[in-house]
Amino acid sequence: QTMRDLLLFCLDNAYFEFDGKFYKQTSGGVMGSPLTVALAEIRTSQLEQHALDTFIDPLHSYRHFVDDGIGAARDADHANAFLHHINSLSPDLQYTIEHPTN
């Protein structure tokens, strides 16, 4: 409980300066903060695993590294179906796709 309270305190009390004025951050974490990086990694990993576990037509393979994922799908329609599925799970975190080119 103490660790959770400390994490919430850090996230709820994030301020930044812009153009000589200070602002309280109301959503998300502070850019570049080691805490934010770690929490983002945990969240994306959990979301991606949940998407893989619940997708009706599994990808052949999928790997995650930092802020990129790479998957092997049958074709572009299969890849786009997975993209739609993962994006339906979390409206505030949306993925994009880059199809390979020859």
PDB file of N, CA and C in Angstrom:
ATOM      1  N   GLN A   1       0.828  -1.191   0.000  1.00  0.00           N
ATOM      2  CA  GLN A   1       0.000   0.000   0.000  1.00  0.00           C
ATOM      3  C   GLN A   1       0.874   1.257   0.000  1.00  0.00           C
ATOM      4  N   THR A   2       1.977   1.242   0.736  1.00  0.00           N
ATOM      5  CA  THR A   2       2.854   2.409   0.806  1.00  0.00           C
ATOM      6  C   THR A   2       3.458   2.720  -0.558  1.00  0.00           C
ATOM      7  N   MET A   3       3.905   1.691  -1.260  1.00  0.00           N
ATOM      8  CA  MET A   3       4.492   1.896  -2.588  1.00  0.00           C
ATOM      9  C   MET A   3       3.453   2.473  -3.549  1.00  0.00           C
ATOM     10  N   ARG A   4       2.244   1.947  -3.479  1.00  0.00           N
ATOM     11  CA  ARG A   4       1.172   2.454  -4.332  1.00  0.00           C
ATOM     12  C   ARG A   4       0.909   3.927  -4.023  1.00  0.00           C
ATOM     13  N   ASP A   5       0.862   4.268  -2.750  1.00  0.00           N
ATOM     14  CA  ASP A   5       0.623   5.658  -2.352  1.00  0.00           C
ATOM     15  C   ASP A   5       1.730   6.577  -2.870  1.00  0.00           C
ATOM     16  N   LEU A   6       2.968   6.112  -2.793  1.00  0.00           N
ATOM     17  CA  LEU A   6       4.091   6.915  -3.287  1.00  0.00           C
ATOM     18  C   LEU A   6       4.014   7.110  -4.804  1.00  0.00           C
ATOM     19  N   LEU A   7       3.684   6.047  -5.519  1.00  0.00           N
ATOM     20  CA  LEU A   7       3.546   6.147  -6.975  1.00  0.00           C
ATOM     21  C   LEU A   7       2.439   7.128  -7.347  1.00  0.00           C
ATOM     22  N   LEU A   8       1.296   7.015  -6.686  1.00  0.00           N
ATOM     23  CA  LEU A   8       0.183   7.928  -6.977  1.00  0.00           C
ATOM     24  C   LEU A   8       0.541   9.367  -6.629  1.00  0.00           C
ATOM     25  N   PHE A   9       1.272   9.566  -5.544  1.00  0.00           N
ATOM     26  CA  PHE A   9       1.696  10.913  -5.183  1.00  0.00           C
ATOM     27  C   PHE A   9       2.573  11.509  -6.282  1.00  0.00           C
ATOM     28  N   CYS A  10       3.526  10.722  -6.769  1.00  0.00           N
ATOM     29  CA  CYS A  10       4.421  11.207  -7.835  1.00  0.00           C
ATOM     30  C   CYS A  10       3.645  11.538  -9.106  1.00  0.00           C
ATOM     31  N   LEU A  11       2.687  10.696  -9.455  1.00  0.00           N
ATOM     32  CA  LEU A  11       1.925  10.914 -10.679  1.00  0.00           C
ATOM     33  C   LEU A  11       0.930  12.062 -10.533  1.00  0.00           C
ATOM     34  N   ASP A  12       0.369  12.225  -9.351  1.00  0.00           N
ATOM     35  CA  ASP A  12      -0.635  13.276  -9.135  1.00  0.00           C
ATOM     36  C   ASP A  12      -0.028  14.643  -8.857  1.00  0.00           C
ATOM     37  N   ASN A  13       1.279  14.715  -8.674  1.00  0.00           N
ATOM     38  CA  ASN A  13       1.934  15.980  -8.340  1.00  0.00           C
ATOM     39  C   ASN A  13       3.052  16.294  -9.319  1.00  0.00           C
ATOM     40  N   ALA A  14       2.740  16.178 -10.589  1.00  0.00           N
ATOM     41  CA  ALA A  14       3.722  16.456 -11.641  1.00  0.00           C
ATOM     42  C   ALA A  14       3.456  17.853 -12.204  1.00  0.00           C
ATOM     43  N   TYR A  15       4.476  18.678 -12.204  1.00  0.00           N
ATOM     44  CA  TYR A  15       4.377  20.044 -12.707  1.00  0.00           C
ATOM     45  C   TYR A  15       5.430  20.254 -13.782  1.00  0.00           C
ATOM     46  N   PHE A  16       5.163  21.184 -14.683  1.00  0.00           N
ATOM     47  CA  PHE A  16       6.148  21.533 -15.700  1.00  0.00           C
ATOM     48  C   PHE A  16       6.073  23.028 -15.974  1.00  0.00           C
ATOM     49  N   GLU A  17       7.141  23.533 -16.545  1.00  0.00           N
ATOM     50  CA  GLU A  17       7.212  24.950 -16.877  1.00  0.00           C
ATOM     51  C   GLU A  17       7.141  25.114 -18.383  1.00  0.00           C
ATOM     52  N   PHE A  18       6.355  26.081 -18.810  1.00  0.00           N
ATOM     53  CA  PHE A  18       6.275  26.417 -20.219  1.00  0.00           C
ATOM     54  C   PHE A  18       6.114  27.921 -20.338  1.00  0.00           C
ATOM     55  N   ASP A  19       7.000  28.526 -21.093  1.00  0.00           N
ATOM     56  CA  ASP A  19       6.927  29.961 -21.370  1.00  0.00           C
ATOM     57  C   ASP A  19       6.867  30.790 -20.077  1.00  0.00           C
ATOM     58  N   GLY A  20       7.670  30.364 -19.099  1.00  0.00           N
ATOM     59  CA  GLY A  20       7.767  31.106 -17.846  1.00  0.00           C
ATOM     60  C   GLY A  20       6.641  30.861 -16.859  1.00  0.00           C
ATOM     61  N   LYS A  21       5.708  29.981 -17.190  1.00  0.00           N
ATOM     62  CA  LYS A  21       4.600  29.675 -16.286  1.00  0.00           C
ATOM     63  C   LYS A  21       4.651  28.200 -15.890  1.00  0.00           C
ATOM     64  N   PHE A  22       4.181  27.904 -14.684  1.00  0.00           N
ATOM     65  CA  PHE A  22       4.139  26.533 -14.200  1.00  0.00           C
ATOM     66  C   PHE A  22       2.723  25.982 -14.338  1.00  0.00           C
ATOM     67  N   TYR A  23       2.659  24.723 -14.752  1.00  0.00           N
ATOM     68  CA  TYR A  23       1.385  24.047 -14.962  1.00  0.00           C
ATOM     69  C   TYR A  23       1.419  22.695 -14.261  1.00  0.00           C
ATOM     70  N   LYS A  24       0.247  22.275 -13.777  1.00  0.00           N
ATOM     71  CA  LYS A  24       0.121  20.935 -13.212  1.00  0.00           C
ATOM     72  C   LYS A  24      -0.301  19.999 -14.337  1.00  0.00           C
ATOM     73  N   GLN A  25       0.398  18.898 -14.469  1.00  0.00           N
ATOM     74  CA  GLN A  25       0.047  17.917 -15.488  1.00  0.00           C
ATOM     75  C   GLN A  25      -1.184  17.156 -15.011  1.00  0.00           C
ATOM     76  N   THR A  26      -2.211  17.112 -15.839  1.00  0.00           N
ATOM     77  CA  THR A  26      -3.476  16.505 -15.426  1.00  0.00           C
ATOM     78  C   THR A  26      -3.699  15.110 -15.991  1.00  0.00           C
ATOM     79  N   SER A  27      -2.872  14.707 -16.928  1.00  0.00           N
ATOM     80  CA  SER A  27      -3.037  13.392 -17.539  1.00  0.00           C
ATOM     81  C   SER A  27      -1.670  12.866 -17.955  1.00  0.00           C
ATOM     82  N   GLY A  28      -1.475  11.577 -17.767  1.00  0.00           N
ATOM     83  CA  GLY A  28      -0.209  10.970 -18.172  1.00  0.00           C
ATOM     84  C   GLY A  28       0.904  11.268 -17.195  1.00  0.00           C
ATOM     85  N   GLY A  29       2.103  10.912 -17.590  1.00  0.00           N
ATOM     86  CA  GLY A  29       3.276  11.106 -16.743  1.00  0.00           C
ATOM     87  C   GLY A  29       4.234  12.105 -17.343  1.00  0.00           C
ATOM     88  N   VAL A  30       5.193  12.491 -16.555  1.00  0.00           N
ATOM     89  CA  VAL A  30       6.186  13.463 -16.981  1.00  0.00           C
ATOM     90  C   VAL A  30       7.109  12.837 -18.026  1.00  0.00           C
ATOM     91  N   MET A  31       7.279  13.529 -19.155  1.00  0.00           N
ATOM     92  CA  MET A  31       8.165  13.036 -20.214  1.00  0.00           C
ATOM     93  C   MET A  31       9.589  12.924 -19.695  1.00  0.00           C
ATOM     94  N   GLY A  32      10.211  11.786 -19.947  1.00  0.00           N
ATOM     95  CA  GLY A  32      11.603  11.593 -19.574  1.00  0.00           C
ATOM     96  C   GLY A  32      11.817  11.110 -18.157  1.00  0.00           C
ATOM     97  N   SER A  33      10.780  11.053 -17.365  1.00  0.00           N
ATOM     98  CA  SER A  33      10.909  10.577 -15.988  1.00  0.00           C
ATOM     99  C   SER A  33      11.141   9.066 -15.991  1.00  0.00           C
ATOM    100  N   PRO A  34      12.121   8.589 -15.228  1.00  0.00           N
ATOM    101  CA  PRO A  34      12.327   7.136 -15.153  1.00  0.00           C
ATOM    102  C   PRO A  34      11.074   6.394 -14.671  1.00  0.00           C
ATOM    103  N   LEU A  35      10.306   7.012 -13.786  1.00  0.00           N
ATOM    104  CA  LEU A  35       9.067   6.389 -13.304  1.00  0.00           C
ATOM    105  C   LEU A  35       8.063   6.254 -14.443  1.00  0.00           C
ATOM    106  N   THR A  36       7.897   7.299 -15.220  1.00  0.00           N
ATOM    107  CA  THR A  36       6.953   7.272 -16.331  1.00  0.00           C
ATOM    108  C   THR A  36       7.360   6.231 -17.370  1.00  0.00           C
ATOM    109  N   VAL A  37       8.639   6.155 -17.655  1.00  0.00           N
ATOM    110  CA  VAL A  37       9.138   5.170 -18.623  1.00  0.00           C
ATOM    111  C   VAL A  37       8.818   3.756 -18.151  1.00  0.00           C
ATOM    112  N   ALA A  38       9.089   3.478 -16.881  1.00  0.00           N
ATOM    113  CA  ALA A  38       8.836   2.143 -16.338  1.00  0.00           C
ATOM    114  C   ALA A  38       7.339   1.807 -16.356  1.00  0.00           C
ATOM    115  N   LEU A  39       6.503   2.754 -15.937  1.00  0.00           N
ATOM    116  CA  LEU A  39       5.062   2.507 -15.915  1.00  0.00           C
ATOM    117  C   LEU A  39       4.495   2.347 -17.326  1.00  0.00           C
ATOM    118  N   ALA A  40       5.005   3.106 -18.281  1.00  0.00           N
ATOM    119  CA  ALA A  40       4.552   2.972 -19.668  1.00  0.00           C
ATOM    120  C   ALA A  40       4.926   1.597 -20.219  1.00  0.00           C
ATOM    121  N   GLU A  41       6.108   1.131 -19.899  1.00  0.00           N
ATOM    122  CA  GLU A  41       6.551  -0.193 -20.348  1.00  0.00           C
ATOM    123  C   GLU A  41       5.662  -1.290 -19.763  1.00  0.00           C
ATOM    124  N   ILE A  42       5.346  -1.168 -18.491  1.00  0.00           N
ATOM    125  CA  ILE A  42       4.474  -2.155 -17.843  1.00  0.00           C
ATOM    126  C   ILE A  42       3.092  -2.136 -18.483  1.00  0.00           C
ATOM    127  N   ARG A  43       2.540  -0.938 -18.674  1.00  0.00           N
ATOM    128  CA  ARG A  43       1.188  -0.831 -19.233  1.00  0.00           C
ATOM    129  C   ARG A  43       1.116  -1.373 -20.660  1.00  0.00           C
ATOM    130  N   THR A  44       2.063  -0.996 -21.503  1.00  0.00           N
ATOM    131  CA  THR A  44       1.998  -1.473 -22.889  1.00  0.00           C
ATOM    132  C   THR A  44       2.216  -2.980 -22.955  1.00  0.00           C
ATOM    133  N   SER A  45       3.108  -3.498 -22.139  1.00  0.00           N
ATOM    134  CA  SER A  45       3.335  -4.947 -22.136  1.00  0.00           C
ATOM    135  C   SER A  45       2.079  -5.700 -21.719  1.00  0.00           C
ATOM    136  N   GLN A  46       1.403  -5.213 -20.680  1.00  0.00           N
ATOM    137  CA  GLN A  46       0.172  -5.860 -20.226  1.00  0.00           C
ATOM    138  C   GLN A  46      -0.929  -5.754 -21.275  1.00  0.00           C
ATOM    139  N   LEU A  47      -1.068  -4.586 -21.883  1.00  0.00           N
ATOM    140  CA  LEU A  47      -2.095  -4.399 -22.905  1.00  0.00           C
ATOM    141  C   LEU A  47      -1.840  -5.303 -24.108  1.00  0.00           C
ATOM    142  N   GLU A  48      -0.599  -5.363 -24.560  1.00  0.00           N
ATOM    143  CA  GLU A  48      -0.274  -6.198 -25.713  1.00  0.00           C
ATOM    144  C   GLU A  48      -0.507  -7.674 -25.408  1.00  0.00           C
ATOM    145  N   GLN A  49      -0.138  -8.116 -24.215  1.00  0.00           N
ATOM    146  CA  GLN A  49      -0.353  -9.519 -23.855  1.00  0.00           C
ATOM    147  C   GLN A  49      -1.847  -9.835 -23.802  1.00  0.00           C
ATOM    148  N   HIS A  50      -2.625  -8.919 -23.244  1.00  0.00           N
ATOM    149  CA  HIS A  50      -4.080  -9.114 -23.194  1.00  0.00           C
ATOM    150  C   HIS A  50      -4.656  -9.175 -24.611  1.00  0.00           C
ATOM    151  N   ALA A  51      -4.188  -8.307 -25.488  1.00  0.00           N
ATOM    152  CA  ALA A  51      -4.659  -8.313 -26.876  1.00  0.00           C
ATOM    153  C   ALA A  51      -4.313  -9.629 -27.558  1.00  0.00           C
ATOM    154  N   LEU A  52      -3.103 -10.104 -27.341  1.00  0.00           N
ATOM    155  CA  LEU A  52      -2.699 -11.376 -27.946  1.00  0.00           C
ATOM    156  C   LEU A  52      -3.522 -12.535 -27.397  1.00  0.00           C
ATOM    157  N   ASP A  53      -3.807 -12.509 -26.099  1.00  0.00           N
ATOM    158  CA  ASP A  53      -4.562 -13.596 -25.462  1.00  0.00           C
ATOM    159  C   ASP A  53      -6.029 -13.605 -25.877  1.00  0.00           C
ATOM    160  N   THR A  54      -6.572 -12.459 -26.265  1.00  0.00           N
ATOM    161  CA  THR A  54      -8.007 -12.387 -26.549  1.00  0.00           C
ATOM    162  C   THR A  54      -8.330 -12.245 -28.039  1.00  0.00           C
ATOM    163  N   PHE A  55      -7.313 -12.141 -28.880  1.00  0.00           N
ATOM    164  CA  PHE A  55      -7.550 -12.025 -30.327  1.00  0.00           C
ATOM    165  C   PHE A  55      -7.979 -13.378 -30.865  1.00  0.00           C
ATOM    166  N   ILE A  56      -9.103 -13.409 -31.574  1.00  0.00           N
ATOM    167  CA  ILE A  56      -9.700 -14.672 -32.013  1.00  0.00           C
ATOM    168  C   ILE A  56      -8.854 -15.406 -33.054  1.00  0.00           C
ATOM    169  N   ASP A  57      -8.021 -14.672 -33.785  1.00  0.00           N
ATOM    170  CA  ASP A  57      -7.213 -15.238 -34.863  1.00  0.00           C
ATOM    171  C   ASP A  57      -5.745 -14.894 -34.603  1.00  0.00           C
ATOM    172  N   PRO A  58      -5.077 -15.646 -33.728  1.00  0.00           N
ATOM    173  CA  PRO A  58      -3.741 -15.258 -33.241  1.00  0.00           C
ATOM    174  C   PRO A  58      -2.718 -14.984 -34.344  1.00  0.00           C
ATOM    175  N   LEU A  59      -1.853 -14.029 -34.058  1.00  0.00           N
ATOM    176  CA  LEU A  59      -0.718 -13.759 -34.943  1.00  0.00           C
ATOM    177  C   LEU A  59       0.250 -14.924 -34.871  1.00  0.00           C
ATOM    178  N   HIS A  60       1.055 -15.078 -35.896  1.00  0.00           N
ATOM    179  CA  HIS A  60       2.059 -16.143 -35.896  1.00  0.00           C
ATOM    180  C   HIS A  60       3.102 -15.892 -34.819  1.00  0.00           C
ATOM    181  N   SER A  61       3.481 -14.641 -34.649  1.00  0.00           N
ATOM    182  CA  SER A  61       4.409 -14.259 -33.578  1.00  0.00           C
ATOM    183  C   SER A  61       4.271 -12.767 -33.323  1.00  0.00           C
ATOM    184  N   TYR A  62       4.726 -12.335 -32.150  1.00  0.00           N
ATOM    185  CA  TYR A  62       4.684 -10.921 -31.790  1.00  0.00           C
ATOM    186  C   TYR A  62       5.770 -10.670 -30.758  1.00  0.00           C
ATOM    187  N   ARG A  63       6.515  -9.606 -30.939  1.00  0.00           N
ATOM    188  CA  ARG A  63       7.553  -9.217 -29.985  1.00  0.00           C
ATOM    189  C   ARG A  63       7.449  -7.722 -29.732  1.00  0.00           C
ATOM    190  N   HIS A  64       7.832  -7.329 -28.524  1.00  0.00           N
ATOM    191  CA  HIS A  64       7.784  -5.930 -28.101  1.00  0.00           C
ATOM    192  C   HIS A  64       9.180  -5.483 -27.687  1.00  0.00           C
ATOM    193  N   PHE A  65       9.570  -4.287 -28.107  1.00  0.00           N
ATOM    194  CA  PHE A  65      10.839  -3.708 -27.673  1.00  0.00           C
ATOM    195  C   PHE A  65      10.657  -2.208 -27.505  1.00  0.00           C
ATOM    196  N   VAL A  66      10.826  -1.721 -26.283  1.00  0.00           N
ATOM    197  CA  VAL A  66      10.687  -0.322 -25.895  1.00  0.00           C
ATOM    198  C   VAL A  66       9.335   0.214 -26.361  1.00  0.00           C
ATOM    199  N   ASP A  67       9.283   0.967 -27.444  1.00  0.00           N
ATOM    200  CA  ASP A  67       7.993   1.502 -27.887  1.00  0.00           C
ATOM    201  C   ASP A  67       7.595   0.972 -29.264  1.00  0.00           C
ATOM    202  N   ASP A  68       8.091  -0.184 -29.614  1.00  0.00           N
ATOM    203  CA  ASP A  68       7.755  -0.808 -30.891  1.00  0.00           C
ATOM    204  C   ASP A  68       7.317  -2.247 -30.680  1.00  0.00           C
ATOM    205  N   GLY A  69       6.413  -2.684 -31.522  1.00  0.00           N
ATOM    206  CA  GLY A  69       6.025  -4.086 -31.556  1.00  0.00           C
ATOM    207  C   GLY A  69       6.173  -4.568 -32.980  1.00  0.00           C
ATOM    208  N   ILE A  70       6.509  -5.822 -33.127  1.00  0.00           N
ATOM    209  CA  ILE A  70       6.598  -6.404 -34.465  1.00  0.00           C
ATOM    210  C   ILE A  70       5.885  -7.747 -34.431  1.00  0.00           C
ATOM    211  N   GLY A  71       5.020  -7.942 -35.402  1.00  0.00           N
ATOM    212  CA  GLY A  71       4.250  -9.174 -35.441  1.00  0.00           C
ATOM    213  C   GLY A  71       4.247  -9.774 -36.825  1.00  0.00           C
ATOM    214  N   ALA A  72       4.001 -11.067 -36.863  1.00  0.00           N
ATOM    215  CA  ALA A  72       3.902 -11.782 -38.128  1.00  0.00           C
ATOM    216  C   ALA A  72       2.446 -12.200 -38.324  1.00  0.00           C
ATOM    217  N   ALA A  73       1.827 -11.627 -39.346  1.00  0.00           N
ATOM    218  CA  ALA A  73       0.435 -11.928 -39.670  1.00  0.00           C
ATOM    219  C   ALA A  73       0.382 -12.585 -41.047  1.00  0.00           C
ATOM    220  N   ARG A  74      -0.747 -13.207 -41.334  1.00  0.00           N
ATOM    221  CA  ARG A  74      -0.920 -13.859 -42.637  1.00  0.00           C
ATOM    222  C   ARG A  74      -0.830 -12.875 -43.786  1.00  0.00           C
ATOM    223  N   ASP A  75      -1.502 -11.730 -43.590  1.00  0.00           N
ATOM    224  CA  ASP A  75      -1.562 -10.726 -44.649  1.00  0.00           C
ATOM    225  C   ASP A  75      -1.942  -9.391 -44.013  1.00  0.00           C
ATOM    226  N   ALA A  76      -2.095  -8.366 -44.843  1.00  0.00           N
ATOM    227  CA  ALA A  76      -2.399  -7.025 -44.331  1.00  0.00           C
ATOM    228  C   ALA A  76      -3.753  -6.986 -43.621  1.00  0.00           C
ATOM    229  N   ASP A  77      -4.744  -7.729 -44.123  1.00  0.00           N
ATOM    230  CA  ASP A  77      -6.060  -7.741 -43.469  1.00  0.00           C
ATOM    231  C   ASP A  77      -5.975  -8.327 -42.066  1.00  0.00           C
ATOM    232  N   HIS A  78      -5.199  -9.375 -41.917  1.00  0.00           N
ATOM    233  CA  HIS A  78      -5.005 -10.007 -40.603  1.00  0.00           C
ATOM    234  C   HIS A  78      -4.315  -9.029 -39.644  1.00  0.00           C
ATOM    235  N   ALA A  79      -3.296  -8.343 -40.133  1.00  0.00           N
ATOM    236  CA  ALA A  79      -2.580  -7.355 -39.318  1.00  0.00           C
ATOM    237  C   ALA A  79      -3.513  -6.208 -38.928  1.00  0.00           C
ATOM    238  N   ASN A  80      -4.307  -5.736 -39.863  1.00  0.00           N
ATOM    239  CA  ASN A  80      -5.243  -4.648 -39.578  1.00  0.00           C
ATOM    240  C   ASN A  80      -6.326  -5.075 -38.589  1.00  0.00           C
ATOM    241  N   ALA A  81      -6.737  -6.332 -38.646  1.00  0.00           N
ATOM    242  CA  ALA A  81      -7.729  -6.838 -37.688  1.00  0.00           C
ATOM    243  C   ALA A  81      -7.140  -6.837 -36.277  1.00  0.00           C
ATOM    244  N   PHE A  82      -5.872  -7.216 -36.148  1.00  0.00           N
ATOM    245  CA  PHE A  82      -5.236  -7.177 -34.829  1.00  0.00           C
ATOM    246  C   PHE A  82      -5.094  -5.743 -34.348  1.00  0.00           C
ATOM    247  N   LEU A  83      -4.735  -4.841 -35.247  1.00  0.00           N
ATOM    248  CA  LEU A  83      -4.626  -3.426 -34.886  1.00  0.00           C
ATOM    249  C   LEU A  83      -5.969  -2.910 -34.365  1.00  0.00           C
ATOM    250  N   HIS A  84      -7.043  -3.216 -35.053  1.00  0.00           N
ATOM    251  CA  HIS A  84      -8.375  -2.796 -34.606  1.00  0.00           C
ATOM    252  C   HIS A  84      -8.684  -3.388 -33.226  1.00  0.00           C
ATOM    253  N   HIS A  85      -8.332  -4.647 -33.032  1.00  0.00           N
ATOM    254  CA  HIS A  85      -8.589  -5.319 -31.751  1.00  0.00           C
ATOM    255  C   HIS A  85      -7.829  -4.648 -30.610  1.00  0.00           C
ATOM    256  N   ILE A  86      -6.536  -4.442 -30.763  1.00  0.00           N
ATOM    257  CA  ILE A  86      -5.745  -3.855 -29.675  1.00  0.00           C
ATOM    258  C   ILE A  86      -6.189  -2.423 -29.398  1.00  0.00           C
ATOM    259  N   ASN A  87      -6.538  -1.672 -30.434  1.00  0.00           N
ATOM    260  CA  ASN A  87      -6.999  -0.299 -30.228  1.00  0.00           C
ATOM    261  C   ASN A  87      -8.374  -0.236 -29.569  1.00  0.00           C
ATOM    262  N   SER A  88      -9.158  -1.303 -29.686  1.00  0.00           N
ATOM    263  CA  SER A  88     -10.478  -1.324 -29.042  1.00  0.00           C
ATOM    264  C   SER A  88     -10.375  -1.559 -27.537  1.00  0.00           C
ATOM    265  N   LEU A  89      -9.227  -2.011 -27.071  1.00  0.00           N
ATOM    266  CA  LEU A  89      -9.065  -2.352 -25.661  1.00  0.00           C
ATOM    267  C   LEU A  89      -8.740  -1.157 -24.775  1.00  0.00           C
ATOM    268  N   SER A  90      -8.191  -0.106 -25.348  1.00  0.00           N
ATOM    269  CA  SER A  90      -7.775   1.038 -24.540  1.00  0.00           C
ATOM    270  C   SER A  90      -7.881   2.315 -25.371  1.00  0.00           C
ATOM    271  N   PRO A  91      -8.979   3.055 -25.231  1.00  0.00           N
ATOM    272  CA  PRO A  91      -9.195   4.250 -26.056  1.00  0.00           C
ATOM    273  C   PRO A  91      -8.107   5.325 -25.890  1.00  0.00           C
ATOM    274  N   ASP A  92      -7.460   5.371 -24.738  1.00  0.00           N
ATOM    275  CA  ASP A  92      -6.456   6.416 -24.518  1.00  0.00           C
ATOM    276  C   ASP A  92      -5.053   6.015 -24.972  1.00  0.00           C
ATOM    277  N   LEU A  93      -4.899   4.798 -25.457  1.00  0.00           N
ATOM    278  CA  LEU A  93      -3.606   4.345 -25.982  1.00  0.00           C
ATOM    279  C   LEU A  93      -3.874   3.668 -27.315  1.00  0.00           C
ATOM    280  N   GLN A  94      -3.535   4.346 -28.397  1.00  0.00           N
ATOM    281  CA  GLN A  94      -3.833   3.845 -29.731  1.00  0.00           C
ATOM    282  C   GLN A  94      -2.553   3.507 -30.486  1.00  0.00           C
ATOM    283  N   TYR A  95      -2.562   2.355 -31.108  1.00  0.00           N
ATOM    284  CA  TYR A  95      -1.428   1.864 -31.876  1.00  0.00           C
ATOM    285  C   TYR A  95      -1.600   2.231 -33.346  1.00  0.00           C
ATOM    286  N   THR A  96      -0.486   2.277 -34.054  1.00  0.00           N
ATOM    287  CA  THR A  96      -0.491   2.466 -35.496  1.00  0.00           C
ATOM    288  C   THR A  96       0.222   1.281 -36.117  1.00  0.00           C
ATOM    289  N   ILE A  97       0.192   1.213 -37.414  1.00  0.00           N
ATOM    290  CA  ILE A  97       0.815   0.080 -38.100  1.00  0.00           C
ATOM    291  C   ILE A  97       1.609   0.563 -39.294  1.00  0.00           C
ATOM    292  N   GLU A  98       2.705  -0.097 -39.548  1.00  0.00           N
ATOM    293  CA  GLU A  98       3.492   0.121 -40.764  1.00  0.00           C
ATOM    294  C   GLU A  98       3.601  -1.222 -41.468  1.00  0.00           C
ATOM    295  N   HIS A  99       3.041  -1.282 -42.654  1.00  0.00           N
ATOM    296  CA  HIS A  99       3.127  -2.514 -43.436  1.00  0.00           C
ATOM    297  C   HIS A  99       4.460  -2.542 -44.172  1.00  0.00           C
ATOM    298  N   PRO A 100       5.050  -3.708 -44.307  1.00  0.00           N
ATOM    299  CA  PRO A 100       6.326  -3.792 -45.025  1.00  0.00           C
ATOM    300  C   PRO A 100       6.154  -3.416 -46.485  1.00  0.00           C
ATOM    301  N   THR A 101       7.199  -2.843 -47.040  1.00  0.00           N
ATOM    302  CA  THR A 101       7.218  -2.516 -48.453  1.00  0.00           C
ATOM    303  C   THR A 101       8.375  -3.265 -49.103  1.00  0.00           C
ATOM    304  N   ASN A 102       8.243  -3.534 -50.390  1.00  0.00           N
ATOM    305  CA  ASN A 102       9.313  -4.252 -51.108  1.00  0.00           C
ATOM    306  C   ASN A 102      10.307  -3.305 -51.703  1.00  0.00           C
TER     307      ASN A 102
END
